[in-house]
Short mmCIF file of C-alpha atoms in Angstrom, two decimals:
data_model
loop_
_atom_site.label_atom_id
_atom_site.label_comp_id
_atom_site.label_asym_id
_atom_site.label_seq_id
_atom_site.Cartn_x
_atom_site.Cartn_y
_atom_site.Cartn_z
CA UNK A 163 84.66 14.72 164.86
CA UNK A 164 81.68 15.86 162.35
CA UNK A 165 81.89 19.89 161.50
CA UNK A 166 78.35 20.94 161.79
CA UNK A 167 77.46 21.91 158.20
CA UNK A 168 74.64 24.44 157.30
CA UNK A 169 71.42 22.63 157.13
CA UNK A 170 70.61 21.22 153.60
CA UNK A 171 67.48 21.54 151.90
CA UNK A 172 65.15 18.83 152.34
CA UNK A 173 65.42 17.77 148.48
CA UNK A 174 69.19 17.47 149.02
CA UNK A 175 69.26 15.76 152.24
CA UNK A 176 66.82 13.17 151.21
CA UNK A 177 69.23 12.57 148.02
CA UNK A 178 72.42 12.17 149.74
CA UNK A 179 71.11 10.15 152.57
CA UNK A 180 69.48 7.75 150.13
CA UNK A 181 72.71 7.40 147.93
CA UNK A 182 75.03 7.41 151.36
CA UNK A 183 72.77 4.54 153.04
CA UNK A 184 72.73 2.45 149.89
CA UNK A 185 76.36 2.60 149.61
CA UNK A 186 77.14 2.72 153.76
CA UNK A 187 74.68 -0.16 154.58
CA UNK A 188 77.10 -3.30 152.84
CA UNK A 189 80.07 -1.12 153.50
CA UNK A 190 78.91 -0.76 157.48
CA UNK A 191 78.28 -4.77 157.44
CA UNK A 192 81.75 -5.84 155.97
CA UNK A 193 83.59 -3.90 158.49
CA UNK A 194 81.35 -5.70 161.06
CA UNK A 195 81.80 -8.65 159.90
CA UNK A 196 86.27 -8.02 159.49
CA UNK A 197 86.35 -6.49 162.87
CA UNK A 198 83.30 -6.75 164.85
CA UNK A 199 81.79 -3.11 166.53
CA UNK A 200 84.45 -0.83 166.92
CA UNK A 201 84.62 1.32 170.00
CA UNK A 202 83.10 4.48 168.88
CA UNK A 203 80.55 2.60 166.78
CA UNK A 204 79.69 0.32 169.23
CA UNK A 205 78.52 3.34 171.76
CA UNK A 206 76.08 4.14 168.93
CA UNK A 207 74.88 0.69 168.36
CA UNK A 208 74.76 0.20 172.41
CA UNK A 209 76.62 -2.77 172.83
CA UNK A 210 80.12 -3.73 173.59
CA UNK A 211 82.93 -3.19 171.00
CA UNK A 212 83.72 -6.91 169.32
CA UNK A 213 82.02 -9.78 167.87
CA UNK A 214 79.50 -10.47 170.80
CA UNK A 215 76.65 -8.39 169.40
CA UNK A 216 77.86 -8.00 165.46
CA UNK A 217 75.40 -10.30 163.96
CA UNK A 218 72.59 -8.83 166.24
CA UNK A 219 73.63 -5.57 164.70
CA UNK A 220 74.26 -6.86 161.23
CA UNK A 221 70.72 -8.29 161.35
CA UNK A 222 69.19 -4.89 162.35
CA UNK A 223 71.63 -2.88 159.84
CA UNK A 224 70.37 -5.43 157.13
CA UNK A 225 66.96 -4.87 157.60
CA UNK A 226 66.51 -1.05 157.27
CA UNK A 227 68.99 -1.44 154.44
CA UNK A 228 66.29 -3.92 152.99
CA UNK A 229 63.33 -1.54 153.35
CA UNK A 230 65.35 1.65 152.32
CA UNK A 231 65.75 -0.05 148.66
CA UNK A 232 62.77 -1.32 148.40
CA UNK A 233 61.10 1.98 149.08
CA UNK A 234 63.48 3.88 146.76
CA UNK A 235 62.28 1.63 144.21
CA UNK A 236 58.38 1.21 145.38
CA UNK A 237 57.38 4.72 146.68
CA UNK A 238 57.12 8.53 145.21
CA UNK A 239 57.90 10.27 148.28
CA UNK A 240 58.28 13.68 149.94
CA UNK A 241 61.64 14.54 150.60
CA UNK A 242 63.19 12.59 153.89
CA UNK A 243 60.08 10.87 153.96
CA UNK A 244 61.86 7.77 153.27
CA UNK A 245 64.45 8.08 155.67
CA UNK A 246 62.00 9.33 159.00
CA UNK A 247 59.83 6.39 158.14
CA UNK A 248 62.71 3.84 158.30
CA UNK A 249 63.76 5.35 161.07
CA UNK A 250 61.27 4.61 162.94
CA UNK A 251 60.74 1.03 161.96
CA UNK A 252 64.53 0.27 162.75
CA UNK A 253 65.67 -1.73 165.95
CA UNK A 254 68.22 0.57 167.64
CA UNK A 255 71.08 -0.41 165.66
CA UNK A 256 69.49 0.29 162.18
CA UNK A 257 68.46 4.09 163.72
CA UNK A 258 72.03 4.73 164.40
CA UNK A 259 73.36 3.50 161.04
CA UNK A 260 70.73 4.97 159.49
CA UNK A 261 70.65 8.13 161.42
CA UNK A 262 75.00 8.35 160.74
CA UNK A 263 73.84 8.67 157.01
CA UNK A 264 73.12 12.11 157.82
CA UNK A 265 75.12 12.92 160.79
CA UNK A 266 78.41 12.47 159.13
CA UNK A 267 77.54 15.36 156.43
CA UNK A 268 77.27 17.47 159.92
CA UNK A 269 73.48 17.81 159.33
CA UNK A 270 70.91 16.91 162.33
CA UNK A 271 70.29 13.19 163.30
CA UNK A 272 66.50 11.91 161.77
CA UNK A 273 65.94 11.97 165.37
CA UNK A 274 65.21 15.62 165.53
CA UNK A 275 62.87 15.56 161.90
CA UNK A 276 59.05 15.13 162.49
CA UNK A 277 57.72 11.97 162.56
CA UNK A 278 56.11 10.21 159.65
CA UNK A 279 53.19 12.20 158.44
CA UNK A 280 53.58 15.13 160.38
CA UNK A 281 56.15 16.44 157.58
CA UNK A 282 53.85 18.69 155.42
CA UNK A 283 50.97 18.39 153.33
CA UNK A 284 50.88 14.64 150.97
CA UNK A 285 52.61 12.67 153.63
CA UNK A 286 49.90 10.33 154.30
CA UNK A 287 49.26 8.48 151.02
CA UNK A 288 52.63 8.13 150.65
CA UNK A 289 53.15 7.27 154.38
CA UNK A 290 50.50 4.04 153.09
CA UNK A 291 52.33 3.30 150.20
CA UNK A 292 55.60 2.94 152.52
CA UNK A 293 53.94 0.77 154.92
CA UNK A 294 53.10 -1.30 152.33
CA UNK A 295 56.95 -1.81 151.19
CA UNK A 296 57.87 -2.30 155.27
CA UNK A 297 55.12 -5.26 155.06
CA UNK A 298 56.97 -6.35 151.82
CA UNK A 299 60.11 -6.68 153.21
CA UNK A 300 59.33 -7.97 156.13
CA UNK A 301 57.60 -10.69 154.47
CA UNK A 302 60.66 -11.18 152.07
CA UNK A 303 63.20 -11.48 154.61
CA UNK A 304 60.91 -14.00 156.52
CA UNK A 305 60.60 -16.02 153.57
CA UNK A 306 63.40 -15.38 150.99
CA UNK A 307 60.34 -14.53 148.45
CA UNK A 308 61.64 -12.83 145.58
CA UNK A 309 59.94 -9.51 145.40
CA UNK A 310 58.40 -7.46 142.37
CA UNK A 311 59.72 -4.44 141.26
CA UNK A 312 58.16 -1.94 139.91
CA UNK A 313 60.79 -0.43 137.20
CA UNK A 314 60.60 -0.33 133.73
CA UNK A 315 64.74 -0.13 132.62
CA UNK A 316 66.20 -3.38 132.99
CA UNK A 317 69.49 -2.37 134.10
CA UNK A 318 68.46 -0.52 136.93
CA UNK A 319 65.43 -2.84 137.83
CA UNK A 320 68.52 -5.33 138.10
CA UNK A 321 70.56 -2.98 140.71
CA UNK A 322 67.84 -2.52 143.24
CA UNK A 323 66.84 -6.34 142.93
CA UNK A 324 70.59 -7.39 143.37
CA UNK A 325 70.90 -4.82 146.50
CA UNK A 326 68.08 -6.50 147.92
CA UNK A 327 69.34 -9.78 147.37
CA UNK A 328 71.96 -9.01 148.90
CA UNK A 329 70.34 -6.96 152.13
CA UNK A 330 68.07 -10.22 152.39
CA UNK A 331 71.07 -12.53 152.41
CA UNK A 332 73.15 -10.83 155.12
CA UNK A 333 70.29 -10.43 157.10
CA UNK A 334 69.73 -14.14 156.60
CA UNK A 335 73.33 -15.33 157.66
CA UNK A 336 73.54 -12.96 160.97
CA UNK A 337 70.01 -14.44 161.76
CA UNK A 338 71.75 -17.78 162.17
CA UNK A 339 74.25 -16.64 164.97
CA UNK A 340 77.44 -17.17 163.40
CA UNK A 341 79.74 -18.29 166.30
CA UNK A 342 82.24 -16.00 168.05
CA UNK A 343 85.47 -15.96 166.33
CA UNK A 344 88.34 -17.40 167.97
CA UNK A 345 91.62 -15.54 169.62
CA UNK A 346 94.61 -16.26 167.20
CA UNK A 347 92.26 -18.37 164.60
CA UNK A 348 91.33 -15.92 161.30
CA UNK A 349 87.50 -16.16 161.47
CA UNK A 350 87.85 -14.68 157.40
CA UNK A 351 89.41 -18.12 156.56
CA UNK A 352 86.33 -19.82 156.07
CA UNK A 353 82.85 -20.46 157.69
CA UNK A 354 80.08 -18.10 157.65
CA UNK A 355 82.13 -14.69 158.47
CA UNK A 356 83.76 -15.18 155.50
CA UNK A 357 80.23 -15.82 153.58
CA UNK A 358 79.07 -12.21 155.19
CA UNK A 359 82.13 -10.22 154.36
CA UNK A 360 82.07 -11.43 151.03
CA UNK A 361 78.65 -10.82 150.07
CA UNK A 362 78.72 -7.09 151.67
CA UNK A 363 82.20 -6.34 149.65
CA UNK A 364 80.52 -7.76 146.64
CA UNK A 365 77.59 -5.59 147.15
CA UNK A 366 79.55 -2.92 147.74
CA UNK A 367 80.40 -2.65 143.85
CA UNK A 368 76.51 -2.59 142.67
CA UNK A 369 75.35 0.47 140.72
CA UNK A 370 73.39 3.16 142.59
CA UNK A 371 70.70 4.35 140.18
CA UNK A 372 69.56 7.17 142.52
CA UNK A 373 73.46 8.68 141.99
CA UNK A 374 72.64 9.16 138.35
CA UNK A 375 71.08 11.69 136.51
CA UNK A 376 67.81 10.32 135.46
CA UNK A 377 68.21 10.36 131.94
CA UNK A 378 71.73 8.31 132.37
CA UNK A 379 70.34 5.80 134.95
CA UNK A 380 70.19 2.74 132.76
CA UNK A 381 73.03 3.10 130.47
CA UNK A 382 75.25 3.92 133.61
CA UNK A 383 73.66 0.67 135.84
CA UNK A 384 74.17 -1.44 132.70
CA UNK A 385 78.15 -0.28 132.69
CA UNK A 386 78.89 0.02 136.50
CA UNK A 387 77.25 -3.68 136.81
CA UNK A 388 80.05 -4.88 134.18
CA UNK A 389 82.53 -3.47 136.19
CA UNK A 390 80.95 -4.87 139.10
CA UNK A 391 80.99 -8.32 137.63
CA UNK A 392 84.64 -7.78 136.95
CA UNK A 393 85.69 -6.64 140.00
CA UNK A 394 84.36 -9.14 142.23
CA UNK A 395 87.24 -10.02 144.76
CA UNK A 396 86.58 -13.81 146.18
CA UNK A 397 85.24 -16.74 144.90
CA UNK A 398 82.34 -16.73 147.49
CA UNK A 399 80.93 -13.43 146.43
CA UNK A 400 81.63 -14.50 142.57
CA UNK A 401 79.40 -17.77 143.71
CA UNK A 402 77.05 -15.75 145.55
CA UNK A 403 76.69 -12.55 142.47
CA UNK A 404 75.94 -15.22 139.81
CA UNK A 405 73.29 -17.10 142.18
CA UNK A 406 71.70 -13.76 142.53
CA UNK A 407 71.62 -12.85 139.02
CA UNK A 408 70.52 -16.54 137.94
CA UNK A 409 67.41 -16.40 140.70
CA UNK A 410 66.45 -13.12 138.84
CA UNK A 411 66.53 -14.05 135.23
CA UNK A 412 69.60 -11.28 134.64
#
């Protein structure tokens, strides 16, 4: 159980729910795709604990990911902004993952925040500017269109467009239904499962930028990315890194 914390301030809720959901979101789809929902996630999601509604809720998980990056990348933003606005574009799977961002620091669900726009003075340009990016990815997960990004150092300009690579491509692969996995048959073996959980584990090593200090963002994106490259732990998500980096020009 979550011990109810003091409520932060807006500044540091909107940074920790930002770094938590950009590490949380692959993290949240690899477990899906080991175990399937667990039972205490799975009353969250609203769905039965297993495989039967995973990719449904990998889908949904992958596309608030998607626009949460793209926004971080795309949008100057008043504090939770971000987060409120996602919220409310999410299916009910990507509000509870995206809502749990916050929840397990103990701090309120985005459910209780005010809506998008109703925040404070300045919300509505950038409210514009955000539905802009939720166009943006929407288009780019229809499509696979590679999307344009907006930052100047290279390194870091390469973490958010890897991150969305990778956000597009697991939404992509739970799209396409992958069958139920057998009793007594390791659906991890092989087959598109194993395509899922290793793109999410690989993605699970990609810098953060916005859990630097400005000033150290690219030198530290450049190094962690190295590290990342290193530390990649199957072939698949090897394969699937240096496919992403290739489509990019990195």
């Amino acid at each position: 159980m979550t011990t109810r914390r003091q409520d932060p301030a807006p500044e540091e809720r909107d940074r920790y729910v930002r770094i938590r959901a950009q590490q949380q979101g692959f993290t949240e789809v690899r477990s899906l795709a080991r175990r399937g929902a667990d039972p205490v996630s799975a009353v969250g999601y609203g769905c039965p604990p297993g495989f039967g509604h995973a990719a449904e809720v990998i889908a949904d998980v992958a596309a608030t990911h998607h626009l949460l990056i793209l926004a971080a990348c795309r949008v100057q933003a008043p504090p939770t902004l971000v987060e409120r606005f996602a919220w409310q574009c999410a299916g009910p799977a990507g509000r509870f993952w995206l809502s749990s961002c916050a929840t397990d620091y103990g701090w309120p669900p985005t459910a209780v925040l005010p809506p998008p726009g109703e925040g404070g003075p300045g919300e509505a340009a950038a409210v514009r500017a955000l539905e802009e990016a939720r166009r943006a990815s929407t288009a780019a997960l229809a499509s696979g269109e590679r999307l344009v990004l907006p930052v100047p150092l290279r390194p870091v300009r390469t973490a958010y467009a890897l991150a969305l690579a990778g956000a597009a491509e697991l939404h992509a692969l739970a799209r396409r239904e992958p069958p139920l996995p057998v009793d007594g048959e390791d659906h991890l073996a092989a087959g598109p499962w194993r395509r899922i959980e290793a793109v999410a584990d690989t993605c699970t090593r990609l810098p953060v930028p916005a859990d630097s200090p400005p000033g150290l963002r690219s030198a530290l994106a450049a190094f962690e990315m190295r590290f990342a490259t290193r530390n990649v732990r199957s072939a698949e998500g090897n394969e699937w890194l240096r496919a992403a980096r290739s489509r990019r020009g990195r």
